[in-house]
Amino acid sequence: MAAPRDVAVRRIAELIYTRRAVAGHVPVSSVARLLEAEPTLDALATLEPDGSFGLVLRARVTQELGRQFGYALFARKPIRTFNEPRFLSCDAEAEPVKIIAEATKRPESAIYDDIAVTQHGQYHGLVSMRLLMAHGKD
C-alpha cells in the first residue's frame, strides 16, 4: 500500500485538465478560433521545435484581439508573441502544497493563472490553480 505522501505526489499529474498545445508559429487568429471552440480552456501551451514551451492565457488573446484594430494588428502574428513572460511551471512529481505555496507568491493578478506541468523536462499539460486549491482542501 502506498504511503499517503506518495498518493498526493501522483495526484498532481492526475489533476491536469488539458494536454493541448500549439506550435509557437501558429497565427493568433487560429488560436482565437480554437479557444472559441473550447470554452473550458483557460490557457494553451506553445511548443517550439527545440522542446521549449510557453504559456498563453485566453484572457490575453481575447484582450488583444478585442482592442480597436486589434484583430488587424495581431491576427497574423505567431501565438508565441503572447506567451506570458513569468508563467509558473512545475514537475508532475511535485507536491501540490508546494505548488500552491509558489503560486501564491505571484502578483495578485496572476495567482489563479494556470500552471504548466512538466515531466522529464518536457511539457506534460496544464493544471488549474483553482482545481489544485480545491484538491488541496480534500
Coordinates of N, CA, C and O in Angstrom, one line a residue:
M1 N 0.8 -1.2 0.0 CA 0.0 0.0 0.0 C 0.9 1.2 0.0 O 1.9 1.3 0.7
A2 N 0.6 2.2 -0.8 CA 1.4 3.4 -1.0 C 1.2 4.3 0.2 O 0.1 4.4 0.8
A3 N 2.3 5.0 0.6 CA 2.2 5.9 1.7 C 1.3 7.1 1.3 O 1.3 7.4 0.1
P4 N 0.6 7.8 2.2 CA -0.2 9.0 1.8 C 0.6 10.0 1.0 O 0.0 10.6 0.1
R5 N 1.8 10.3 1.3 CA 2.6 11.3 0.6 C 2.8 10.9 -0.9 O 2.7 11.7 -1.8
D6 N 3.0 9.6 -1.1 CA 3.1 9.1 -2.5 C 1.9 9.3 -3.3 O 1.9 9.6 -4.5
V7 N 0.7 9.1 -2.7 CA -0.6 9.3 -3.3 C -0.7 10.7 -3.7 O -1.1 11.0 -4.8
A8 N -0.4 11.6 -2.8 CA -0.5 13.1 -3.1 C 0.4 13.5 -4.2 O 0.0 14.3 -5.1
V9 N 1.6 12.9 -4.3 CA 2.6 13.3 -5.3 C 2.0 12.8 -6.7 O 2.1 13.5 -7.7
R10 N 1.5 11.6 -6.7 CA 1.0 11.1 -8.0 C -0.2 11.9 -8.5 O -0.4 12.0 -9.7
R11 N -0.9 12.4 -7.6 CA -2.2 13.1 -7.9 C -2.0 14.4 -8.8 O -2.8 14.8 -9.5
I12 N -0.8 15.0 -8.7 CA -0.6 16.3 -9.4 C -0.8 16.0 -10.9 O -1.4 16.8 -11.6
A13 N -0.3 14.9 -11.4 CA -0.4 14.5 -12.8 C -1.9 14.2 -13.1 O -2.4 14.5 -14.2
E14 N -2.6 13.7 -12.2 CA -4.0 13.4 -12.4 C -4.9 14.6 -12.4 O -6.0 14.6 -12.9
L15 N -4.4 15.7 -12.0 CA -5.2 17.0 -11.9 C -5.0 17.8 -13.2 O -5.6 18.8 -13.4
I16 N -4.2 17.3 -14.2 CA -4.0 18.0 -15.4 C -5.4 18.1 -16.1 O -6.0 17.1 -16.3
Y17 N -5.8 19.3 -16.5 CA -7.1 19.4 -17.2 C -6.9 19.4 -18.7 O -7.9 19.2 -19.4
T18 N -5.8 19.7 -19.2 CA -5.6 19.6 -20.7 C -4.1 19.4 -21.0 O -3.2 19.8 -20.3
R19 N -3.9 18.6 -22.1 CA -2.5 18.5 -22.6 C -2.4 19.2 -23.9 O -1.4 19.0 -24.6
R20 N -3.4 19.9 -24.3 CA -3.4 20.6 -25.5 C -2.3 21.6 -25.6 O -1.9 22.3 -24.6
A21 N -1.7 21.7 -26.8 CA -0.7 22.7 -27.0 C -0.7 23.0 -28.5 O -1.2 22.3 -29.3
V22 N -0.1 24.2 -28.9 CA 0.0 24.5 -30.3 C 1.5 24.9 -30.6 O 2.2 25.3 -29.7
A23 N 1.9 24.8 -31.8 CA 3.2 25.2 -32.2 C 3.3 26.8 -32.1 O 2.3 27.5 -32.3
G24 N 4.4 27.2 -31.7 CA 4.6 28.7 -31.4 C 4.4 29.5 -32.7 O 4.1 30.7 -32.6
H25 N 4.5 29.0 -33.9 CA 4.4 29.7 -35.1 C 3.0 29.9 -35.6 O 2.7 30.6 -36.5
V26 N 2.0 29.2 -34.9 CA 0.6 29.2 -35.3 C 0.1 30.6 -35.2 O 0.4 31.3 -34.2
P27 N -0.7 31.2 -36.1 CA -1.2 32.5 -36.0 C -2.2 32.7 -34.9 O -2.9 31.8 -34.6
V28 N -2.2 33.9 -34.3 CA -3.1 34.2 -33.2 C -4.5 34.0 -33.6 O -5.3 33.4 -32.8
S29 N -4.9 34.3 -34.8 CA -6.3 34.1 -35.3 C -6.7 32.6 -35.2 O -7.8 32.3 -34.8
S30 N -5.8 31.7 -35.5 CA -6.1 30.3 -35.4 C -6.3 29.9 -33.9 O -7.2 29.1 -33.6
V31 N -5.5 30.4 -33.1 CA -5.6 30.1 -31.6 C -6.9 30.7 -31.1 O -7.6 30.0 -30.3
A32 N -7.3 31.9 -31.5 CA -8.5 32.5 -31.1 C -9.7 31.6 -31.4 O -10.6 31.4 -30.6
R33 N -9.7 31.1 -32.7 CA -10.8 30.2 -33.1 C -10.8 28.9 -32.2 O -11.9 28.4 -31.9
L34 N -9.7 28.4 -31.9 CA -9.6 27.2 -31.1 C -10.1 27.5 -29.7 O -10.9 26.7 -29.1
L35 N -9.8 28.6 -29.1 CA -10.3 29.0 -27.8 C -11.8 29.2 -27.8 O -12.5 28.9 -26.9
E36 N -12.3 29.8 -28.9 CA -13.8 30.0 -29.0 C -14.5 28.6 -29.1 O -15.6 28.4 -28.5
A37 N -13.9 27.6 -29.7 CA -14.5 26.3 -29.9 C -14.4 25.5 -28.6 O -15.1 24.5 -28.4
E38 N -13.4 25.8 -27.7 CA -13.2 25.1 -26.5 C -13.3 26.0 -25.3 O -12.2 26.4 -24.8
P39 N -14.5 26.4 -24.8 CA -14.6 27.4 -23.8 C -14.0 27.0 -22.4 O -13.8 27.9 -21.6
T40 N -13.7 25.8 -22.2 CA -13.2 25.3 -20.9 C -11.7 25.6 -20.8 O -11.1 25.5 -19.7
L41 N -11.0 25.8 -22.0 CA -9.6 26.1 -21.9 C -9.3 27.5 -21.5 O -9.7 28.5 -22.1
D42 N -8.6 27.6 -20.4 CA -8.2 29.0 -19.9 C -6.8 29.4 -20.4 O -6.5 30.5 -20.4
A43 N -6.1 28.4 -20.9 CA -4.7 28.6 -21.4 C -4.3 27.5 -22.4 O -4.9 26.5 -22.4
L44 N -3.3 27.8 -23.2 CA -2.7 26.9 -24.1 C -1.2 27.0 -23.9 O -0.6 28.1 -23.7
A45 N -0.5 25.8 -24.1 CA 0.9 25.9 -24.1 C 1.4 26.1 -25.6 O 0.7 25.6 -26.5
T46 N 2.5 26.8 -25.8 CA 3.1 26.9 -27.1 C 4.3 26.1 -27.1 O 5.2 26.2 -26.2
L47 N 4.5 25.2 -28.1 CA 5.7 24.4 -28.2 C 6.6 24.8 -29.3 O 6.1 25.2 -30.4
E48 N 7.9 24.8 -29.0 CA 8.9 25.2 -30.0 C 9.7 23.9 -30.4 O 9.7 22.9 -29.7
P49 N 10.2 23.9 -31.6 CA 11.0 22.7 -32.1 C 12.1 22.3 -31.2 O 12.4 21.1 -31.1
D50 N 12.7 23.2 -30.4 CA 13.8 22.8 -29.5 C 13.3 22.2 -28.2 O 14.1 21.9 -27.3
G51 N 12.0 22.0 -28.1 CA 11.4 21.4 -26.9 C 11.0 22.4 -25.8 O 10.4 22.1 -24.8
S52 N 11.4 23.7 -26.0 CA 10.9 24.7 -25.0 C 9.5 25.0 -25.2 O 8.9 24.7 -26.3
F53 N 8.8 25.6 -24.2 CA 7.4 25.9 -24.3 C 7.1 27.2 -23.6 O 7.9 27.7 -22.8
G54 N 6.0 27.7 -23.9 CA 5.5 28.9 -23.2 C 4.0 28.7 -22.8 O 3.4 27.6 -23.1
L55 N 3.4 29.7 -22.3 CA 2.0 29.6 -21.9 C 1.3 30.9 -22.3 O 1.8 32.0 -22.1
V56 N 0.2 30.7 -23.0 CA -0.7 31.8 -23.5 C -2.0 31.7 -22.8 O -2.7 30.7 -22.8
L57 N -2.4 32.8 -22.1 CA -3.7 32.8 -21.4 C -4.8 33.3 -22.4 O -4.6 34.2 -23.2
R58 N -6.0 32.6 -22.2 CA -7.1 33.0 -23.0 C -7.4 34.5 -22.9 O -7.7 35.2 -23.8
A59 N -7.3 35.0 -21.7 CA -7.6 36.4 -21.4 C -6.7 37.4 -22.2 O -7.2 38.4 -22.7
R60 N -5.5 37.0 -22.3 CA -4.5 37.8 -23.0 C -4.9 37.9 -24.5 O -4.9 39.0 -25.1
V61 N -5.2 36.7 -25.1 CA -5.6 36.7 -26.5 C -6.8 37.5 -26.8 O -6.9 38.3 -27.7
T62 N -7.8 37.3 -25.9 CA -9.1 38.0 -26.0 C -8.9 39.5 -25.9 O -9.5 40.2 -26.6
Q63 N -8.1 39.9 -24.9 CA -7.9 41.3 -24.7 C -7.3 42.0 -25.9 O -7.7 43.0 -26.3
E64 N -6.2 41.3 -26.4 CA -5.5 41.9 -27.6 C -6.4 42.0 -28.8 O -6.4 43.0 -29.5
L65 N -7.1 40.9 -29.1 CA -8.0 40.9 -30.3 C -9.2 41.8 -30.1 O -9.8 42.2 -31.1
G66 N -9.6 42.0 -28.8 CA -10.8 42.9 -28.6 C -10.5 44.3 -28.7 O -11.4 45.1 -28.7
R67 N -9.3 44.8 -28.7 CA -8.9 46.2 -28.8 C -9.4 46.7 -30.2 O -9.4 46.0 -31.1
Q68 N -9.6 48.0 -30.2 CA -9.9 48.6 -31.5 C -8.7 48.3 -32.5 O -7.5 48.5 -32.1
F69 N -9.0 47.8 -33.6 CA -8.0 47.4 -34.6 C -7.1 46.3 -34.2 O -6.2 45.9 -34.8
G70 N -7.4 45.7 -33.0 CA -6.6 44.6 -32.5 C -6.5 43.4 -33.5 O -5.4 42.9 -33.6
Y71 N -7.6 43.0 -34.1 CA -7.6 41.9 -35.0 C -6.6 42.1 -36.1 O -5.8 41.3 -36.4
A72 N -6.7 43.3 -36.7 CA -5.9 43.7 -37.8 C -4.4 43.7 -37.4 O -3.5 43.3 -38.2
L73 N -4.1 44.1 -36.2 CA -2.7 44.2 -35.7 C -2.1 42.8 -35.3 O -1.0 42.6 -35.5
F74 N -3.0 42.0 -34.7 CA -2.4 40.8 -34.1 C -2.8 39.4 -34.7 O -2.2 38.4 -34.4
A75 N -3.8 39.4 -35.6 CA -4.3 38.2 -36.1 C -3.3 37.3 -36.7 O -3.4 36.0 -36.6
R76 N -2.4 37.8 -37.4 CA -1.4 37.0 -38.2 C -0.1 36.8 -37.4 O 0.8 36.1 -37.9
K77 N 0.1 37.4 -36.3 CA 1.3 37.3 -35.5 C 1.4 35.8 -35.0 O 0.3 35.2 -34.7
P78 N 2.6 35.3 -34.8 CA 2.7 34.0 -34.2 C 2.2 34.0 -32.7 O 2.4 35.0 -32.0
I79 N 1.5 33.0 -32.3 CA 1.0 33.0 -31.0 C 2.0 33.1 -29.9 O 1.8 33.6 -28.8
R80 N 3.3 32.7 -30.1 CA 4.4 32.9 -29.1 C 4.5 34.3 -28.7 O 5.1 34.6 -27.7
T81 N 4.1 35.2 -29.6 CA 4.1 36.7 -29.3 C 3.4 37.0 -27.9 O 3.7 37.9 -27.2
F82 N 2.4 36.1 -27.6 CA 1.5 36.4 -26.4 C 1.9 35.5 -25.3 O 1.2 35.4 -24.3
N83 N 3.1 34.8 -25.3 CA 3.5 34.0 -24.2 C 3.6 34.9 -22.9 O 4.1 36.0 -23.0
E84 N 3.1 34.3 -21.8 CA 3.3 35.0 -20.6 C 4.7 35.0 -20.2 O 5.3 33.9 -20.2
P85 N 5.3 36.1 -19.8 CA 6.7 36.1 -19.5 C 7.2 35.4 -18.2 O 8.3 34.9 -18.1
R86 N 6.3 35.3 -17.3 CA 6.6 34.7 -16.0 C 5.6 33.7 -15.6 O 5.2 33.7 -14.4
F87 N 5.3 32.8 -16.5 CA 4.3 31.7 -16.1 C 5.0 30.7 -15.1 O 6.2 30.6 -15.2
L88 N 4.2 30.1 -14.4 CA 4.7 29.1 -13.4 C 4.7 27.7 -14.0 O 3.7 27.4 -14.6
S89 N 5.7 27.0 -13.8 CA 5.7 25.6 -14.2 C 6.2 24.7 -13.1 O 6.9 25.2 -12.2
C90 N 5.8 23.5 -13.1 CA 6.2 22.6 -12.0 C 6.4 21.2 -12.6 O 5.8 20.8 -13.7
D91 N 7.1 20.3 -11.9 CA 7.3 19.0 -12.3 C 6.0 18.1 -11.9 O 5.4 18.4 -10.8
A92 N 5.7 17.2 -12.7 CA 4.5 16.3 -12.4 C 4.6 15.6 -11.0 O 3.6 15.2 -10.5
E93 N 5.8 15.4 -10.5 CA 6.0 14.8 -9.3 C 6.1 15.7 -8.1 O 6.2 15.3 -6.9
A94 N 5.9 17.0 -8.3 CA 6.0 18.0 -7.2 C 4.8 17.8 -6.3 O 3.7 17.3 -6.7
E95 N 5.0 18.2 -5.0 CA 3.9 18.1 -4.0 C 2.9 19.2 -4.3 O 3.4 20.4 -4.4
P96 N 1.6 19.0 -4.3 CA 0.6 20.0 -4.6 C 0.7 21.2 -3.6 O 0.6 22.3 -4.0
V97 N 1.0 20.9 -2.3 CA 1.1 22.0 -1.4 C 2.2 23.0 -1.7 O 2.1 24.2 -1.5
K98 N 3.3 22.5 -2.2 CA 4.5 23.3 -2.6 C 4.1 24.2 -3.8 O 4.5 25.3 -3.9
I99 N 3.4 23.6 -4.8 CA 3.0 24.3 -6.0 C 2.0 25.5 -5.6 O 2.2 26.6 -6.1
I100 N 1.1 25.2 -4.7 CA 0.2 26.2 -4.2 C 0.9 27.3 -3.5 O 0.7 28.5 -3.8
A101 N 1.9 27.0 -2.7 CA 2.7 28.0 -2.0 C 3.4 28.9 -3.0 O 3.5 30.1 -2.8
E102 N 4.0 28.3 -4.0 CA 4.8 29.0 -5.0 C 3.8 29.9 -5.8 O 4.2 31.1 -6.1
A103 N 2.7 29.4 -6.2 CA 1.7 30.2 -7.0 C 1.2 31.4 -6.2 O 1.0 32.5 -6.8
T104 N 1.0 31.3 -4.9 CA 0.5 32.4 -4.1 C 1.6 33.5 -3.9 O 1.2 34.6 -3.5
K105 N 2.8 33.3 -4.3 CA 3.9 34.3 -4.3 C 3.8 35.2 -5.5 O 4.5 36.2 -5.6
R106 N 3.0 34.8 -6.6 CA 2.9 35.6 -7.8 C 2.1 36.9 -7.5 O 1.4 37.0 -6.5
P107 N 2.2 37.8 -8.4 CA 1.4 39.0 -8.3 C -0.1 38.7 -8.2 O -0.5 37.6 -8.7
E108 N -0.9 39.5 -7.5 CA -2.3 39.2 -7.2 C -3.0 38.8 -8.5 O -3.9 37.9 -8.5
S109 N -2.7 39.5 -9.6 CA -3.5 39.3 -10.8 C -3.1 38.0 -11.5 O -3.8 37.5 -12.4
A110 N -2.1 37.3 -11.0 CA -1.6 36.1 -11.7 C -1.8 34.9 -10.8 O -1.5 33.7 -11.2
I111 N -2.3 35.0 -9.6 CA -2.3 33.9 -8.6 C -3.1 32.7 -9.2 O -2.8 31.6 -9.0
Y112 N -4.2 33.0 -9.9 CA -5.1 31.9 -10.4 C -4.8 31.5 -11.8 O -5.5 30.7 -12.4
D113 N -3.7 32.0 -12.4 CA -3.3 31.6 -13.7 C -3.0 30.1 -13.7 O -2.4 29.6 -12.7
D114 N -3.2 29.4 -14.8 CA -2.9 28.0 -15.0 C -1.4 27.8 -14.8 O -0.5 28.7 -15.0
I115 N -1.0 26.6 -14.4 CA 0.4 26.2 -14.2 C 0.7 25.1 -15.2 O 0.0 24.1 -15.3
A116 N 1.9 25.3 -15.8 CA 2.3 24.3 -16.8 C 3.0 23.2 -16.0 O 3.8 23.4 -15.1
V117 N 2.7 21.9 -16.4 CA 3.3 20.8 -15.7 C 4.3 20.1 -16.7 O 4.0 19.9 -17.9
T118 N 5.5 19.8 -16.2 CA 6.5 19.1 -17.0 C 6.7 17.7 -16.4 O 6.5 17.5 -15.3
Q119 N 7.2 16.9 -17.3 CA 7.6 15.5 -16.9 C 8.9 15.2 -17.7 O 8.9 15.3 -18.9
H120 N 9.9 14.9 -16.9 CA 11.2 14.7 -17.5 C 11.7 15.8 -18.4 O 12.2 15.7 -19.5
G121 N 11.3 17.1 -17.9 CA 11.8 18.3 -18.6 C 10.9 18.7 -19.8 O 11.2 19.7 -20.5
Q122 N 9.9 17.9 -20.2 CA 9.1 18.1 -21.3 C 7.7 18.6 -20.9 O 7.2 18.1 -19.9
Y123 N 7.0 19.4 -21.7 CA 5.7 19.8 -21.5 C 4.8 18.6 -21.3 O 4.8 17.6 -22.1
H124 N 4.0 18.5 -20.3 CA 3.1 17.4 -20.0 C 1.6 17.8 -20.0 O 0.7 17.0 -20.3
G125 N 1.3 19.1 -19.6 CA -0.1 19.5 -19.6 C -0.2 20.7 -18.7 O 0.8 21.3 -18.2
L126 N -1.5 21.2 -18.5 CA -1.8 22.3 -17.6 C -2.6 21.9 -16.5 O -3.5 21.0 -16.6
V127 N -2.4 22.5 -15.3 CA -3.2 22.3 -14.2 C -3.8 23.6 -13.8 O -3.2 24.7 -13.8
S128 N -5.1 23.6 -13.4 CA -5.8 24.8 -13.0 C -5.5 25.1 -11.5 O -5.6 24.2 -10.7
M129 N -5.1 26.3 -11.2 CA -4.8 26.7 -9.9 C -6.0 26.5 -9.0 O -6.0 26.0 -7.8
R130 N -7.2 26.8 -9.5 CA -8.4 26.7 -8.7 C -8.7 25.2 -8.4 O -9.0 24.9 -7.3
L131 N -8.5 24.3 -9.4 CA -8.6 22.9 -9.1 C -7.6 22.4 -8.1 O -7.9 21.6 -7.2
L132 N -6.4 22.9 -8.3 CA -5.3 22.5 -7.3 C -5.6 22.9 -5.9 O -5.5 22.1 -5.0
M133 N -6.2 24.1 -5.7 CA -6.5 24.6 -4.4 C -7.7 23.8 -3.8 O -7.7 23.4 -2.6
A134 N -8.7 23.5 -4.7 CA -9.8 22.7 -4.2 C -9.3 21.3 -3.8 O -9.8 20.7 -2.8
H135 N -8.4 20.7 -4.6 CA -7.9 19.4 -4.3 C -7.1 19.5 -3.0 O -7.2 18.5 -2.2
G136 N -6.4 20.5 -2.7 CA -5.6 20.7 -1.5 C -6.5 20.7 -0.2 O -6.0 20.4 0.8
K137 N -7.7 21.1 -0.4 CA -8.6 21.2 0.8 C -9.2 19.8 1.1 O -9.8 19.6 2.2
D138 N -9.2 18.9 0.1 CA -9.7 17.5 0.4 C -8.9 16.7 1.4 O -7.7 16.9 1.5

